[in-house]
C-alpha positions as CSV (number, residue, x, y, z in Angstrom):
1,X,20.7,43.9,-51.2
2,X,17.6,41.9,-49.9
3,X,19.5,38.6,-49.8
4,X,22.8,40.1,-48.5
5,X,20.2,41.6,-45.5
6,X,18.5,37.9,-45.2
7,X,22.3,35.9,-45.3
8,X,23.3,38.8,-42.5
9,X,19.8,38.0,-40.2
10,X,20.6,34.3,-40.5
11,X,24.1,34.1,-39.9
12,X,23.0,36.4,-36.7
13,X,20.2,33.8,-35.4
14,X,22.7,30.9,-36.0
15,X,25.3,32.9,-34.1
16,X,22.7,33.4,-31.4
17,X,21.3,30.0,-31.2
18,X,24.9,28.7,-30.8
19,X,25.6,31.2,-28.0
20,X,22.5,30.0,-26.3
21,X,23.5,26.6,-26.6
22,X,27.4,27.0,-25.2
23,X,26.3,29.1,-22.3
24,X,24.1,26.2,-21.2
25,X,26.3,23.9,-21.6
26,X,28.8,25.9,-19.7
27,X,26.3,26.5,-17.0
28,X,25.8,22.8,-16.7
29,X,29.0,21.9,-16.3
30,X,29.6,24.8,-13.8
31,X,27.1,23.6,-11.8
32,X,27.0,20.3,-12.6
33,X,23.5,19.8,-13.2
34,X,22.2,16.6,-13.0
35,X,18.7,14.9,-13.9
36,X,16.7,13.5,-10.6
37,X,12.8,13.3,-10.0
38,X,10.1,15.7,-8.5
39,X,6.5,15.4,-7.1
40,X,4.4,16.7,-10.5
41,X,1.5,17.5,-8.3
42,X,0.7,17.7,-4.8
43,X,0.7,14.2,-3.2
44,X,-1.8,13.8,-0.6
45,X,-0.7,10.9,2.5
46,X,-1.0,7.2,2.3
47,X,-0.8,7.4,-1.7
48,X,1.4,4.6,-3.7
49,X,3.6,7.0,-5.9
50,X,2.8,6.0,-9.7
51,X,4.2,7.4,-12.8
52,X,1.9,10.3,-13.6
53,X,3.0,11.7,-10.0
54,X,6.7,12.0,-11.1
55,X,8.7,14.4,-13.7
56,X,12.5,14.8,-14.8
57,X,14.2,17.8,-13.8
58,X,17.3,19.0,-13.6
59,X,19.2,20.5,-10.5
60,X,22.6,21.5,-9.3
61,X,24.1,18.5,-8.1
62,X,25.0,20.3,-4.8
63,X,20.9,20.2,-4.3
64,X,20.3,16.6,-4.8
65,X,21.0,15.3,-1.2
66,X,21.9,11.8,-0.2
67,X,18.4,11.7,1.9
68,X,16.6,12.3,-1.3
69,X,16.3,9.4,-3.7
70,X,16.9,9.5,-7.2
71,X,16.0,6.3,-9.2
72,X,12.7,6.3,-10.0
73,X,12.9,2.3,-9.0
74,X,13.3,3.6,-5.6
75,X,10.2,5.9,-5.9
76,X,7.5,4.1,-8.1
77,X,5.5,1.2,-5.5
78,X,6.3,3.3,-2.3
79,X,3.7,4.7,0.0
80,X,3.9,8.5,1.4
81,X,4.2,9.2,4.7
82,X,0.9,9.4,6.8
83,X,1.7,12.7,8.5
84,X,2.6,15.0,5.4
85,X,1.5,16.1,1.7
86,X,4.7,16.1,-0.7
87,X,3.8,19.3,-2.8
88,X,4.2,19.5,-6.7
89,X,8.4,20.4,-7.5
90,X,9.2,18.6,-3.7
91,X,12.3,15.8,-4.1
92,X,11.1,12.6,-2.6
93,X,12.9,12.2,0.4
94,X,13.8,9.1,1.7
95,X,11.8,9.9,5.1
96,X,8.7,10.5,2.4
97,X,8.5,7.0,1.5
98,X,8.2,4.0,3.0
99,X,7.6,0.3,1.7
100,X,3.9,-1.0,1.7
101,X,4.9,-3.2,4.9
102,X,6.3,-0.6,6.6
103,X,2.9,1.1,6.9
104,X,1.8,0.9,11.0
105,X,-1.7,1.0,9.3
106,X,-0.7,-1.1,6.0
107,X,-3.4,-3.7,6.4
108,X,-5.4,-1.2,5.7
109,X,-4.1,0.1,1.9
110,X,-5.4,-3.7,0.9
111,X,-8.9,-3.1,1.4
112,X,-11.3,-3.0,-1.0
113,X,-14.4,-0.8,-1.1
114,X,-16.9,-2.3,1.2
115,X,-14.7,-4.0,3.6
116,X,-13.0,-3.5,6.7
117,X,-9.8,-5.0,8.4
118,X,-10.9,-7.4,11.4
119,X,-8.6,-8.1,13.8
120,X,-8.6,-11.7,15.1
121,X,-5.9,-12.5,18.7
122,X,-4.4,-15.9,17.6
123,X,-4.7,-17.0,20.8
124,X,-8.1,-17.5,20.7
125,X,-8.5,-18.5,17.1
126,X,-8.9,-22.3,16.2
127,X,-6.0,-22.8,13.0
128,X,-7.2,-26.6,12.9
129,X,-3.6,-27.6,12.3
130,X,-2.9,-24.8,9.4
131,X,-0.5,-22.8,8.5
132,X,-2.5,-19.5,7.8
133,X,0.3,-17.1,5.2
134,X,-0.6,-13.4,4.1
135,X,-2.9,-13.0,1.4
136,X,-4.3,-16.6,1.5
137,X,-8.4,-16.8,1.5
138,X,-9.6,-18.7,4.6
139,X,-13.3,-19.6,6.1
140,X,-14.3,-18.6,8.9
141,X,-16.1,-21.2,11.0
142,X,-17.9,-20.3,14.3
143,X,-19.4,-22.9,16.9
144,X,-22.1,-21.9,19.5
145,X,-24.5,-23.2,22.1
146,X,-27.4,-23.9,20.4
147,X,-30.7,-25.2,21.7
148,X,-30.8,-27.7,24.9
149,X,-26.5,-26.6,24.7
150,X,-26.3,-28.6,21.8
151,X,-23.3,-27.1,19.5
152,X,-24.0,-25.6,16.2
153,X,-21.1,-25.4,13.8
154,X,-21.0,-23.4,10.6
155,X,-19.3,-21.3,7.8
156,X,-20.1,-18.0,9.0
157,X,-17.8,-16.0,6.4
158,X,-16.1,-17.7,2.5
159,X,-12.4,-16.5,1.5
160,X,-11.9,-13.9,3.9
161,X,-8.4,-12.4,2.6
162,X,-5.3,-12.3,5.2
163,X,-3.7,-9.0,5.1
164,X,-1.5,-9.7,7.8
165,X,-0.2,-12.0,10.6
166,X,1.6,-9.9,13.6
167,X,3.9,-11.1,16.7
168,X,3.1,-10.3,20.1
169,X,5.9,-7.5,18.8
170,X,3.4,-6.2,16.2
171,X,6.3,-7.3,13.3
172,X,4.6,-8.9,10.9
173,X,5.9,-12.6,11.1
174,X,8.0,-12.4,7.7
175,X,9.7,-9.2,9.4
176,X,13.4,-10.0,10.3
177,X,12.9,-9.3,13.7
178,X,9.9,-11.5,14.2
179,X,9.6,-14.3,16.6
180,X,7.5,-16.2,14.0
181,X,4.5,-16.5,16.1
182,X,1.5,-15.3,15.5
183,X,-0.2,-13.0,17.7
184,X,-2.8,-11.2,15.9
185,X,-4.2,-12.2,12.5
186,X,-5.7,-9.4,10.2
187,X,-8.6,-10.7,7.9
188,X,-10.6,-8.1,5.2
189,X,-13.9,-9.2,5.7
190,X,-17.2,-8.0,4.1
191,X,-18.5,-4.6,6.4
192,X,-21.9,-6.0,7.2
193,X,-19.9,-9.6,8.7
194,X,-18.5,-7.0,11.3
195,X,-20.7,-7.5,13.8
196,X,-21.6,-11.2,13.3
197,X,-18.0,-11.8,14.2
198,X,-17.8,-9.7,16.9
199,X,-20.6,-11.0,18.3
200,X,-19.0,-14.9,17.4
201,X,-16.0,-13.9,19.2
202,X,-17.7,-13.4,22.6
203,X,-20.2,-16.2,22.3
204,X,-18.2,-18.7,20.9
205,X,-15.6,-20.0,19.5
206,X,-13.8,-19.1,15.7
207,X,-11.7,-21.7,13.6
208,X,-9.9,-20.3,10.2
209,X,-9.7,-23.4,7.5
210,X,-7.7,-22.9,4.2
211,X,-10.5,-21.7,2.0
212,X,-10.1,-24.4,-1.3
213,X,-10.4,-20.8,-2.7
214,X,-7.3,-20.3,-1.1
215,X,-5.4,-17.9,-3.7
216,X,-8.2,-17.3,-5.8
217,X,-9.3,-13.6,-6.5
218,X,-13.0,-14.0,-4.3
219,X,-13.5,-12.0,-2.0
220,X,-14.7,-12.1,1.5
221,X,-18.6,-13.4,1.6
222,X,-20.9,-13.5,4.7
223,X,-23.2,-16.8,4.7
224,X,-26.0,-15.7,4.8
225,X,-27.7,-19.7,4.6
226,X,-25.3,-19.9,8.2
227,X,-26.9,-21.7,10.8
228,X,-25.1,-19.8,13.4
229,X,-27.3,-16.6,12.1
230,X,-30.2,-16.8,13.7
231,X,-28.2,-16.9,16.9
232,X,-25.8,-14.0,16.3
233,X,-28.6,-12.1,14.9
234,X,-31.1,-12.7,18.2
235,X,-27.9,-11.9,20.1
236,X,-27.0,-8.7,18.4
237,X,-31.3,-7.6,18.8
């Protein structure tokens, strides 16, 4: 009798479990669920999405609009919006996300603790004949009227980083759109250089050289042996 009561109970749970089973897979193809990707937490602005702030679900397909992207290639690497949170379960619409470059303040995402982005006009900058690209490490020379208006020319800052190079448009010069000519040249610089070449800017004159550093992994580096310090410095007291 015991067995005949276990065989009955399992033949039931079997039965059960199979029920279970077709009614989802009914459901799913009633609705026609499909798999697509959510925010797993809430995503504060100006993050780069990563792995960890993704999960699988699964939706109606009548839900998954065509301003919501999902391939998590299209998600993974992109930057949220500045002006909104995506909280946990959201879709990641495509008005979300934007490409690193597309960023009105992207320059700024490449900083490194301790540094700030300097922005240099081109107009007034000496190139010396280079051709500056994004991401290359330059010097920064500065030349001044020393004593008895006798120039003094030195490195003021070592491999100062490029994060960008801007038209009189603001596109940055690989943009499409660009006219190719740089306007404005976006350097991270060390925070304590700030106001040396500020004060460099209005004194005298700057010159960018190709750092032989050029695409090394340095960082920007104030000289502090300079011998345009001592004048900066009395001019900043």
């Amino acid at each position: 009798m015991m067995i005949k009561w276990v065989m009955i109970l399992l033949v039931a749970s079997i039965l059960a479990l199979a029920d279970i089973i077709l009614v989802n897979i009914i459901t799913n193809q009633k609705l026609d669920m499909v798999e697509t990707y959510v925010a797993s937490h809430d995503i504060l602005p100006r993050s780069c999405i990563e792995e960890e702030d993704i999960q699988v679900v699964k939706i109606p397909n009548i839900y998954l609009q065509d301003n919501a992207f999902d391939k998590k290639t299209d998600i993974i690497g992109k930057y949220t919006d500045i002006q909104g949170m995506i909280p946990k379960g959201s879709l990641f619409y495509k008005s979300m996300l934007k490409q690193q470059e597309e960023l009105s303040d992207y320059p700024s995402t490449k900083l490194l603790e301790g540094q700030m982005a300097y922005s240099l006009a081109a107009s007034i900058i000496d190139l010396a004949g280079n051709t500056i690209v994004e991401d290359q490490r330059v010097d920064v020379y500065v030349t001044l009227n020393g004593n008895n208006n006798i120039p003094v020319v030195d490195k003021l800052i070592s491999n100062a980083r490029v994060l960008s190079i801007h038209d009189s448009k603001g596109y940055n010069i690989t943009h499409p759109k660009s006219t190719k000519i740089p306007s404005v040249i976006i350097l991270a610089i060390d925070e304590k250089s700030v106001e040396f070449l500020a004060k460099a800017e209005k004194i005298g004159t700057v010159k960018l050289l190709a750092s032989s550093e050029s695409y090394s992994q340095q960082e920007a580096m104030l000289n502090g042996s300079s011998s345009v310090l001592p004048y900066l410095s009395d001019s900043i007291n």
